[in-house]
mmCIF file of C-alpha atoms and ligand atoms in Angstrom:
data_model
loop_
_atom_site.group_PDB
_atom_site.id
_atom_site.type_symbol
_atom_site.label_atom_id
_atom_site.label_comp_id
_atom_site.label_asym_id
_atom_site.label_seq_id
_atom_site.Cartn_x
_atom_site.Cartn_y
_atom_site.Cartn_z
ATOM 1 C CA MET T 1 56.724 211.042 79.121
ATOM 2 C CA ASN T 2 56.296 214.506 80.398
ATOM 3 C CA HIS T 3 52.707 215.277 81.313
ATOM 4 C CA GLY T 4 51.513 218.666 80.261
ATOM 5 C CA SER T 5 54.290 218.914 77.726
ATOM 6 C CA LYS T 6 53.882 218.536 73.997
ATOM 7 C CA SER T 7 53.821 214.784 74.352
ATOM 8 C CA ASN T 8 50.467 214.276 72.650
ATOM 9 C CA GLY T 9 51.122 216.728 69.886
ATOM 10 C CA ALA T 10 48.289 219.123 70.781
ATOM 11 C CA GLU T 11 50.512 222.203 70.689
ATOM 12 C CA GLU T 12 51.904 221.373 67.263
ATOM 13 C CA TYR T 13 48.439 220.620 65.935
ATOM 14 C CA LYS T 14 47.127 224.066 66.777
ATOM 15 C CA SER T 15 49.537 225.505 64.301
ATOM 16 C CA ASP T 16 49.468 222.689 61.813
ATOM 17 C CA PRO T 17 47.067 223.432 58.964
ATOM 18 C CA LYS T 18 48.069 220.180 57.288
ATOM 19 C CA THR T 19 46.352 218.102 59.976
ATOM 20 C CA SER T 20 43.320 220.324 60.107
ATOM 21 C CA ASN T 21 42.912 220.211 56.299
ATOM 22 C CA LYS T 22 43.158 216.445 56.460
ATOM 23 C CA LEU T 23 40.447 216.371 59.118
ATOM 24 C CA GLU T 24 38.090 218.428 57.001
ATOM 25 C CA GLU T 25 38.735 216.306 53.936
ATOM 26 C CA ILE T 26 38.167 213.033 55.795
ATOM 27 C CA MET T 27 34.996 214.262 57.462
ATOM 28 C CA SER T 28 33.556 215.262 54.139
ATOM 29 C CA THR T 29 34.382 212.012 52.326
ATOM 30 C CA VAL T 30 34.104 209.013 54.672
ATOM 31 C CA PRO T 31 30.763 207.341 55.580
ATOM 32 C CA LYS T 32 28.976 209.225 58.343
ATOM 33 C CA ARG T 33 26.074 208.216 60.592
ATOM 34 C CA LYS T 34 23.960 210.202 62.967
ATOM 35 C CA GLY T 35 25.450 209.589 66.367
ATOM 36 C CA ALA T 36 23.292 208.146 69.091
ATOM 37 C CA TRP T 37 25.954 207.621 71.729
ATOM 38 C CA LEU T 38 27.065 210.114 74.350
ATOM 39 C CA MET T 39 27.649 213.667 73.253
ATOM 40 C CA PHE T 40 28.611 212.776 69.701
ATOM 41 C CA ASN T 41 26.584 214.291 66.923
ATOM 42 C CA ASP T 42 27.837 212.040 64.178
ATOM 43 C CA LEU T 43 30.194 209.129 63.941
ATOM 44 C CA TYR T 44 32.609 208.793 61.013
ATOM 45 C CA LEU T 45 33.895 205.522 59.624
ATOM 46 C CA TYR T 46 37.627 206.135 59.566
ATOM 47 C CA GLU T 47 39.936 203.266 58.634
ATOM 48 C CA ARG T 48 37.056 200.833 59.295
ATOM 49 C CA PHE T 49 36.214 202.119 62.796
ATOM 50 C CA TRP T 50 33.515 204.503 63.967
ATOM 51 C CA CYS T 51 34.687 207.626 65.732
ATOM 52 C CA SER T 52 33.414 211.063 66.599
ATOM 53 C CA SER T 53 34.873 214.167 64.985
ATOM 54 C CA PHE T 54 36.861 215.023 68.088
ATOM 55 C CA GLN T 55 38.273 211.482 68.310
ATOM 56 C CA LEU T 56 39.166 211.657 64.645
ATOM 57 C CA GLU T 57 40.876 214.969 65.219
ATOM 58 C CA GLY T 58 42.832 213.386 68.056
ATOM 59 C CA ILE T 59 43.778 210.345 65.982
ATOM 60 C CA LEU T 60 45.084 212.508 63.128
ATOM 61 C CA ARG T 61 46.973 214.736 65.533
ATOM 62 C CA ALA T 62 48.557 211.683 67.161
ATOM 63 C CA GLN T 63 49.384 210.127 63.776
ATOM 64 C CA ASP T 64 51.070 213.317 62.652
ATOM 65 C CA HIS T 65 52.833 214.364 65.804
ATOM 66 C CA PHE T 66 53.175 211.744 68.512
ATOM 67 C CA LYS T 67 56.797 210.856 69.172
ATOM 68 C CA PRO T 68 57.090 208.124 71.751
ATOM 69 C CA GLN T 69 60.233 207.428 73.729
ATOM 70 C CA PRO T 70 61.509 203.864 73.387
ATOM 71 C CA ASN T 71 60.619 203.079 76.992
ATOM 72 C CA ASP T 72 57.061 204.462 76.818
ATOM 73 C CA VAL T 73 54.232 202.074 77.515
ATOM 74 C CA ILE T 74 50.941 202.467 75.658
ATOM 75 C CA LEU T 75 47.774 201.249 77.377
ATOM 76 C CA SER T 76 45.022 200.447 74.935
ATOM 77 C CA SER T 77 41.385 199.393 75.138
ATOM 78 C CA THR T 78 37.942 199.916 73.708
ATOM 79 C CA PRO T 79 35.825 202.155 75.934
ATOM 80 C CA LYS T 80 34.470 200.509 79.104
ATOM 81 C CA SER T 81 36.834 197.538 79.053
ATOM 82 C CA GLY T 82 38.837 198.427 82.169
ATOM 83 C CA THR T 83 40.799 201.491 81.070
ATOM 84 C CA THR T 84 40.562 203.314 84.403
ATOM 85 C CA TRP T 85 41.736 200.257 86.313
ATOM 86 C CA LEU T 86 44.560 199.565 83.856
ATOM 87 C CA LYS T 87 45.722 203.166 84.088
ATOM 88 C CA ALA T 88 45.771 203.007 87.876
ATOM 89 C CA LEU T 89 47.703 199.724 87.873
ATOM 90 C CA ALA T 90 50.262 200.903 85.310
ATOM 91 C CA PHE T 91 50.736 204.164 87.205
ATOM 92 C CA ALA T 92 51.185 202.337 90.519
ATOM 93 C CA ILE T 93 53.632 199.889 88.987
ATOM 94 C CA THR T 94 55.827 202.459 87.261
ATOM 95 C CA THR T 95 55.932 204.989 90.090
ATOM 96 C CA ARG T 96 56.212 202.665 93.076
ATOM 97 C CA SER T 97 59.828 203.466 93.820
ATOM 98 C CA CYS T 98 59.545 207.236 93.518
ATOM 99 C CA VAL T 99 56.171 207.932 95.088
ATOM 100 C CA ASP T 100 55.341 207.717 98.754
ATOM 101 C CA GLU T 101 52.410 205.446 99.599
ATOM 102 C CA SER T 102 50.577 208.091 101.591
ATOM 103 C CA THR T 103 50.940 210.768 98.926
ATOM 104 C CA ASN T 104 50.333 208.663 95.837
ATOM 105 C CA PRO T 105 48.592 210.902 93.257
ATOM 106 C CA LEU T 106 46.029 208.121 92.720
ATOM 107 C CA LEU T 107 44.636 209.019 96.145
ATOM 108 C CA THR T 108 43.797 212.559 95.131
ATOM 109 C CA ARG T 109 43.420 212.397 91.335
ATOM 110 C CA LEU T 110 41.276 210.532 88.884
ATOM 111 C CA ALA T 111 43.372 207.830 87.181
ATOM 112 C CA HIS T 112 42.810 209.713 83.908
ATOM 113 C CA ASP T 113 44.755 212.628 85.419
ATOM 114 C CA CYS T 114 47.661 210.349 86.221
ATOM 115 C CA VAL T 115 47.826 208.692 82.791
ATOM 116 C CA PRO T 116 46.606 210.898 79.915
ATOM 117 C CA PHE T 117 44.923 209.769 76.728
ATOM 118 C CA LEU T 118 46.953 210.129 73.584
ATOM 119 C CA GLU T 119 44.135 211.379 71.363
ATOM 120 C CA PHE T 120 42.045 213.576 73.649
ATOM 121 C CA LYS T 121 42.286 215.623 76.766
ATOM 122 C CA LEU T 122 40.364 214.329 79.724
ATOM 123 C CA HIS T 123 41.311 215.948 82.993
ATOM 124 C CA SER T 124 39.931 216.432 86.418
ATOM 125 C CA SER T 125 42.566 218.207 88.454
ATOM 126 C CA PRO T 126 43.460 221.753 87.428
ATOM 127 C CA GLN T 127 47.045 221.126 88.481
ATOM 128 C CA LYS T 128 49.399 219.256 86.215
ATOM 129 C CA LEU T 129 51.022 216.160 87.589
ATOM 130 C CA ASN T 130 54.543 216.900 88.654
ATOM 131 C CA LEU T 131 55.921 213.530 87.654
ATOM 132 C CA ASP T 132 57.473 212.104 84.551
ATOM 133 C CA VAL T 133 55.468 208.915 83.921
ATOM 134 C CA PRO T 134 56.292 206.902 80.769
ATOM 135 C CA VAL T 135 52.731 205.750 80.239
ATOM 136 C CA VAL T 136 50.019 206.990 77.910
ATOM 137 C CA ALA T 137 46.609 205.490 77.082
ATOM 138 C CA THR T 138 44.533 205.261 73.938
ATOM 139 C CA HIS T 139 41.321 203.924 72.457
ATOM 140 C CA ILE T 140 42.776 204.100 68.916
ATOM 141 C CA PRO T 141 42.373 200.815 66.969
ATOM 142 C CA TYR T 142 45.639 199.021 66.260
ATOM 143 C CA THR T 143 45.590 199.693 62.538
ATOM 144 C CA SER T 144 45.186 203.456 63.108
ATOM 145 C CA LEU T 145 47.906 203.800 65.749
ATOM 146 C CA PRO T 146 50.576 206.357 64.847
ATOM 147 C CA LYS T 147 53.321 204.689 62.830
ATOM 148 C CA SER T 148 55.738 206.113 65.369
ATOM 149 C CA ILE T 149 54.333 203.695 67.958
ATOM 150 C CA ILE T 150 54.440 200.685 65.664
ATOM 151 C CA ASN T 151 58.000 201.442 64.581
ATOM 152 C CA SER T 152 59.283 202.272 68.045
ATOM 153 C CA GLY T 153 60.421 199.906 70.744
ATOM 154 C CA CYS T 154 57.636 200.917 73.060
ATOM 155 C CA LYS T 155 55.343 198.291 74.502
ATOM 156 C CA ILE T 156 51.588 198.057 74.418
ATOM 157 C CA VAL T 157 49.299 196.624 77.093
ATOM 158 C CA TYR T 158 45.803 195.947 75.789
ATOM 159 C CA ILE T 159 42.783 195.094 77.900
ATOM 160 C CA CYS T 160 39.546 193.601 76.618
ATOM 161 C CA ARG T 161 36.318 192.618 78.315
ATOM 162 C CA ASP T 162 33.348 190.372 77.749
ATOM 163 C CA PRO T 163 31.294 192.404 75.238
ATOM 164 C CA LYS T 164 28.122 191.821 77.236
ATOM 165 C CA ASP T 165 29.554 193.659 80.239
ATOM 166 C CA ALA T 166 31.293 196.275 78.094
ATOM 167 C CA PHE T 167 28.018 196.986 76.309
ATOM 168 C CA VAL T 168 26.063 197.406 79.556
ATOM 169 C CA SER T 169 28.796 199.593 80.975
ATOM 170 C CA LEU T 170 28.786 201.801 77.867
ATOM 171 C CA TRP T 171 25.022 202.129 77.873
ATOM 172 C CA GLN T 172 25.017 202.971 81.559
ATOM 173 C CA PHE T 173 27.800 205.524 81.019
ATOM 174 C CA HIS T 174 25.729 207.183 78.292
ATOM 175 C CA HIS T 175 22.968 207.841 80.815
ATOM 176 C CA ARG T 176 25.209 208.645 83.780
ATOM 177 C CA VAL T 177 27.044 211.440 81.965
ATOM 178 C CA ARG T 178 23.938 212.737 80.247
ATOM 179 C CA PRO T 179 23.173 216.268 81.377
ATOM 180 C CA LYS T 180 20.123 216.595 83.558
ATOM 181 C CA GLY T 181 17.356 219.202 83.323
ATOM 182 C CA GLU T 182 17.034 221.668 80.490
ATOM 183 C CA GLU T 183 20.025 220.501 78.519
ATOM 184 C CA VAL T 184 18.704 216.979 78.319
ATOM 185 C CA SER T 185 16.919 217.460 75.012
ATOM 186 C CA ALA T 186 20.293 218.064 73.358
ATOM 187 C CA TRP T 187 21.263 214.587 74.304
ATOM 188 C CA GLU T 188 18.797 211.938 73.388
ATOM 189 C CA ASP T 189 17.711 209.077 75.541
ATOM 190 C CA LEU T 190 19.044 205.795 74.186
ATOM 191 C CA PRO T 191 16.766 202.859 74.989
ATOM 192 C CA LEU T 192 18.616 199.656 75.838
ATOM 193 C CA GLU T 193 17.134 197.807 72.866
ATOM 194 C CA ASP T 194 18.287 200.475 70.385
ATOM 195 C CA ALA T 195 21.737 200.682 71.942
ATOM 196 C CA PHE T 196 21.962 196.890 71.735
ATOM 197 C CA GLU T 197 21.192 196.890 68.020
ATOM 198 C CA PHE T 198 23.846 199.535 67.430
ATOM 199 C CA PHE T 199 26.390 197.553 69.411
ATOM 200 C CA CYS T 200 25.611 194.296 67.566
ATOM 201 C CA GLU T 201 26.031 195.950 64.185
ATOM 202 C CA GLY T 202 29.324 197.480 65.287
ATOM 203 C CA PHE T 203 28.080 201.029 65.563
ATOM 204 C CA THR T 204 29.690 202.304 68.762
ATOM 205 C CA PRO T 205 32.443 204.827 69.428
ATOM 206 C CA GLY T 206 35.579 202.851 68.534
ATOM 207 C CA GLY T 207 33.480 199.993 67.135
ATOM 208 C CA PRO T 208 33.029 197.442 65.733
ATOM 209 C CA TYR T 209 33.886 196.191 69.206
ATOM 210 C CA TRP T 210 35.248 192.815 68.071
ATOM 211 C CA ASP T 211 37.435 194.286 65.322
ATOM 212 C CA HIS T 212 39.149 196.482 67.882
ATOM 213 C CA LEU T 213 40.047 193.418 69.958
ATOM 214 C CA LEU T 214 41.108 191.392 66.953
ATOM 215 C CA GLY T 215 43.498 194.078 65.711
ATOM 216 C CA TYR T 216 45.461 193.994 68.935
ATOM 217 C CA TRP T 217 45.035 190.239 69.388
ATOM 218 C CA ARG T 218 46.586 189.428 66.010
ATOM 219 C CA ALA T 219 49.390 191.910 66.586
ATOM 220 C CA SER T 220 50.050 190.339 69.996
ATOM 221 C CA LEU T 221 50.415 186.928 68.355
ATOM 222 C CA GLU T 222 52.865 188.346 65.853
ATOM 223 C CA SER T 223 54.841 190.335 68.414
ATOM 224 C CA PRO T 224 54.244 188.914 71.909
ATOM 225 C CA GLU T 225 57.291 190.774 73.168
ATOM 226 C CA LYS T 226 55.659 194.041 72.184
ATOM 227 C CA ILE T 227 51.987 193.563 73.043
ATOM 228 C CA LEU T 228 50.552 192.091 76.221
ATOM 229 C CA PHE T 229 46.903 191.119 75.773
ATOM 230 C CA LEU T 230 44.866 191.134 78.984
ATOM 231 C CA LYS T 231 41.285 190.254 79.795
ATOM 232 C CA TYR T 232 39.360 192.191 82.461
ATOM 233 C CA GLU T 233 37.885 188.958 83.808
ATOM 234 C CA ASN T 234 41.301 187.319 84.238
ATOM 235 C CA LEU T 235 42.649 190.415 85.913
ATOM 236 C CA LYS T 236 39.745 190.224 88.365
ATOM 237 C CA LYS T 237 40.289 186.556 89.055
ATOM 238 C CA LYS T 238 44.072 186.386 89.275
ATOM 239 C CA THR T 239 44.992 189.984 89.997
ATOM 240 C CA GLU T 240 48.353 189.248 91.631
ATOM 241 C CA TYR T 241 49.523 186.999 88.822
ATOM 242 C CA TRP T 242 48.619 189.524 86.109
ATOM 243 C CA ILE T 243 50.068 192.508 87.952
ATOM 244 C CA LYS T 244 53.418 190.706 88.209
ATOM 245 C CA LYS T 245 53.206 189.745 84.568
ATOM 246 C CA MET T 246 52.350 193.313 83.607
ATOM 247 C CA ALA T 247 55.182 194.764 85.689
ATOM 248 C CA GLN T 248 57.681 192.358 84.133
ATOM 249 C CA PHE T 249 56.423 193.078 80.620
ATOM 250 C CA MET T 250 56.507 196.844 81.111
ATOM 251 C CA GLY T 251 60.119 196.700 82.273
ATOM 252 C CA TYR T 252 59.369 197.263 85.963
ATOM 253 C CA PRO T 253 59.666 193.732 87.405
ATOM 254 C CA LEU T 254 58.923 193.202 91.051
ATOM 255 C CA SER T 255 61.948 192.014 92.996
ATOM 256 C CA LEU T 256 61.777 189.189 95.522
ATOM 257 C CA GLU T 257 62.400 191.744 98.214
ATOM 258 C CA GLU T 258 59.404 193.763 97.048
ATOM 259 C CA GLU T 259 57.290 190.646 96.953
ATOM 260 C CA ASP T 260 58.338 189.819 100.524
ATOM 261 C CA LYS T 261 57.359 193.318 101.570
ATOM 262 C CA GLY T 262 53.860 192.838 100.143
ATOM 263 C CA VAL T 263 54.260 195.415 97.371
ATOM 264 C CA VAL T 264 51.975 193.525 94.997
ATOM 265 C CA GLN T 265 49.164 193.441 97.532
ATOM 266 C CA LYS T 266 49.618 197.163 98.130
ATOM 267 C CA ILE T 267 49.206 197.832 94.404
ATOM 268 C CA ILE T 268 46.121 195.598 94.311
ATOM 269 C CA ASP T 269 44.591 197.409 97.288
ATOM 270 C CA LEU T 270 45.418 200.889 96.029
ATOM 271 C CA CYS T 271 43.897 200.221 92.603
ATOM 272 C CA SER T 272 40.927 198.156 93.679
ATOM 273 C CA PHE T 273 37.474 199.286 92.668
ATOM 274 C CA GLU T 274 36.503 199.502 96.347
ATOM 275 C CA ASN T 275 39.407 201.762 97.231
ATOM 276 C CA LEU T 276 39.348 204.044 94.190
ATOM 277 C CA SER T 277 35.572 204.429 94.071
ATOM 278 C CA ASN T 278 35.460 205.474 97.721
ATOM 279 C CA LEU T 279 38.085 208.195 97.454
ATOM 280 C CA GLU T 280 36.702 211.680 97.826
ATOM 281 C CA VAL T 281 38.162 212.762 94.476
ATOM 282 C CA ASN T 282 36.372 209.941 92.686
ATOM 283 C CA LYS T 283 33.114 210.414 94.576
ATOM 284 C CA SER T 284 32.700 214.149 94.195
ATOM 285 C CA GLY T 285 35.325 215.389 91.712
ATOM 286 C CA LYS T 286 34.517 216.412 88.145
ATOM 287 C CA ALA T 287 36.224 215.501 84.906
ATOM 288 C CA ARG T 288 36.462 217.722 81.857
ATOM 289 C CA LEU T 289 36.724 216.445 78.332
ATOM 290 C CA ASP T 290 37.955 218.880 75.730
ATOM 291 C CA VAL T 291 36.074 217.995 72.600
ATOM 292 C CA GLY T 292 37.953 219.746 69.838
ATOM 293 C CA ILE T 293 40.447 222.527 69.993
ATOM 294 C CA GLY T 294 38.774 225.708 71.080
ATOM 295 C CA VAL T 295 35.370 224.174 70.499
ATOM 296 C CA ASN T 296 33.795 222.711 73.582
ATOM 297 C CA THR T 297 34.490 221.386 77.026
ATOM 298 C CA PHE T 298 32.210 218.774 78.407
ATOM 299 C CA GLU T 299 32.032 218.230 82.164
ATOM 300 C CA PHE T 300 30.869 215.232 84.159
ATOM 301 C CA LYS T 301 31.443 213.564 87.499
ATOM 302 C CA ASN T 302 34.473 211.375 88.199
ATOM 303 C CA ASN T 303 32.160 208.792 89.726
ATOM 304 C CA THR T 304 30.809 207.965 86.263
ATOM 305 C CA TYR T 305 34.017 205.937 85.818
ATOM 306 C CA PHE T 306 33.141 203.786 88.830
ATOM 307 C CA ARG T 307 29.837 201.986 88.630
ATOM 308 C CA LYS T 308 29.988 198.362 89.819
ATOM 309 C CA GLY T 309 33.291 196.994 88.574
ATOM 310 C CA LYS T 310 31.915 193.465 88.385
ATOM 311 C CA VAL T 311 32.078 190.534 86.024
ATOM 312 C CA GLY T 312 28.660 189.392 84.807
ATOM 313 C CA ASP T 313 26.566 192.457 85.646
ATOM 314 C CA TRP T 314 25.048 192.061 82.163
ATOM 315 C CA LYS T 315 22.700 189.486 83.707
ATOM 316 C CA ASN T 316 20.810 192.357 85.342
ATOM 317 C CA TYR T 317 20.159 194.083 82.006
ATOM 318 C CA LEU T 318 20.182 191.701 79.057
ATOM 319 C CA THR T 319 17.526 189.121 78.310
ATOM 320 C CA PRO T 320 18.793 185.562 77.727
ATOM 321 C CA GLU T 321 18.059 186.107 74.010
ATOM 322 C CA MET T 322 20.189 189.242 73.890
ATOM 323 C CA ALA T 323 23.019 187.476 75.683
ATOM 324 C CA THR T 324 22.870 184.537 73.278
ATOM 325 C CA ARG T 325 22.872 186.858 70.301
ATOM 326 C CA LEU T 326 25.953 188.727 71.531
ATOM 327 C CA ASP T 327 27.724 185.459 72.342
ATOM 328 C CA GLN T 328 26.965 184.188 68.850
ATOM 329 C CA ILE T 329 28.341 187.318 67.224
ATOM 330 C CA THR T 330 31.429 187.033 69.412
ATOM 331 C CA GLU T 331 31.946 183.420 68.457
ATOM 332 C CA GLN T 332 31.457 184.173 64.780
ATOM 333 C CA LYS T 333 33.757 187.194 64.798
ATOM 334 C CA LEU T 334 36.530 185.526 66.781
ATOM 335 C CA ASN T 335 36.258 182.216 64.977
ATOM 336 C CA GLY T 336 39.686 180.974 63.915
ATOM 337 C CA SER T 337 41.556 183.761 65.661
ATOM 338 C CA GLY T 338 42.496 181.729 68.742
ATOM 339 C CA LEU T 339 40.954 184.394 70.956
ATOM 340 C CA THR T 340 38.186 183.297 73.283
ATOM 341 C CA LEU T 341 36.159 185.441 75.611
ATOM 342 C CA HIS T 342 34.520 182.703 77.634
ATOM 343 C CA VAL T 343 34.157 183.856 81.165
ATOM 344 C CA LEU T 344 35.295 181.246 83.623
ATOM 345 C CA PRO T 345 32.786 180.111 86.225
ATOM 346 C CA ASN T 346 33.122 182.127 89.469
ATOM 347 C CA ALA T 347 35.199 184.755 87.704
HETATM 348 P P1 PAP Q 401 36.840 204.375 79.783
HETATM 349 O O1 PAP Q 401 37.252 203.450 78.696
HETATM 350 O O2 PAP Q 401 35.760 205.330 79.376
HETATM 351 O O3 PAP Q 401 37.983 205.056 80.453
HETATM 352 P P2 PAP Q 401 36.658 202.158 81.604
HETATM 353 O O4 PAP Q 401 37.457 202.502 82.779
HETATM 354 O O5 PAP Q 401 37.229 201.234 80.602
HETATM 355 O O6 PAP Q 401 36.125 203.494 80.901
HETATM 356 O O7 PAP Q 401 35.271 201.519 82.042
HETATM 357 C C1 PAP Q 401 34.619 201.747 83.222
HETATM 358 C C2 PAP Q 401 34.324 200.376 83.793
HETATM 359 O O8 PAP Q 401 35.436 199.929 84.567
HETATM 360 C C3 PAP Q 401 33.137 200.431 84.742
HETATM 361 O O9 PAP Q 401 32.537 199.154 84.659
HETATM 362 P P3 PAP Q 401 30.993 198.898 85.049
HETATM 363 O O10 PAP Q 401 30.188 199.914 84.355
HETATM 364 O O11 PAP Q 401 30.707 197.501 84.571
HETATM 365 O O12 PAP Q 401 30.938 198.978 86.532
HETATM 366 C C4 PAP Q 401 33.836 200.657 86.071
HETATM 367 O O13 PAP Q 401 33.037 200.359 87.199
HETATM 368 C C5 PAP Q 401 35.018 199.726 85.927
HETATM 369 N N1 PAP Q 401 36.123 200.072 86.820
HETATM 370 C C6 PAP Q 401 36.593 201.302 87.112
HETATM 371 N N2 PAP Q 401 37.604 201.203 87.978
HETATM 372 C C7 PAP Q 401 37.782 199.889 88.264
HETATM 373 C C8 PAP Q 401 38.673 199.169 89.120
HETATM 374 N N3 PAP Q 401 39.582 199.778 89.851
HETATM 375 N N4 PAP Q 401 38.582 197.835 89.124
HETATM 376 C C9 PAP Q 401 37.661 197.182 88.374
HETATM 377 N N5 PAP Q 401 36.773 197.807 87.557
HETATM 378 C C10 PAP Q 401 36.852 199.148 87.510
#
């Protein structure tokens, strides 16, 4: 995939009235709710998932124009489930033979600059990456993915996370990216209790949370050769095992020679929360999110993508009752699917 090229269809979309007409029609017909999260004014229920107008625009653009190569790998997740980490790992895996350790772009760029999103433009470095990396990421639910992805030979790596931690991370993100000072009134405070209610009823960007997971989970059961389903907690606990599994699945298996040379450990170290969060670019750099063609650019600090990177931080925010309620919803929603999100002790 060529970064900065037409790979995500943005160029075509600008001159494609068909997609823009579709956007207008959908926005005026589907259920809409006043947005409470992040910078979104309203969320639209499109194909059974809540999304902002700019996400919807990106989804339609991707559906109409994205043309994957057969060897492309799609990384997918709901927000705050480990996307940044997964991007870093996939980038390190796929580029390990053509990038020098000391000049790895991950050392000087936000992971989102190394692996772009399919449906929106989030960038931090003004310079385009001068590398052809066959990886692209998305938050699009499985059922709304472009048909070109479903019908192609390209593989999908999905990551999910305990909803309790994902919820806390999302709520924290809302406040960390919120503009300070005068602009703050344009972006309402979202008390934890209100955010929690929204999350439980499925009203989050990309939500309902559980439905997003289930879409990919069921597809992974049907086509295990095409979709690798990962859990953040497992990746934390058995990082080496899952990196090797991921590399193999993506078509970049680690050779015995590489293993002897400690390549896996180098990937783990490079992509670790401790390493990435302490890099200058991730401490003081800024990311820009283009929300709609020619409409708005929203800017925030790269460090908003690195908070604690821990399993079980929810204990510091949720009451036992809130935790039980979320666990019950999870159990109810996942019942019969074969998917469990029980976090192992000491994970
Ligand atoms: P996104 O979907 O908006 O891109 P995403 O990267 O999925 O965000 O979520 C950020 C979470 O991943 C943060 O979790 P926390 O709020 O619970 O701390 C962030 O700290 C965590 N994270 C970022 N990088 C890493 C990493 N290298 N290893 C582990 N966790 C990480």
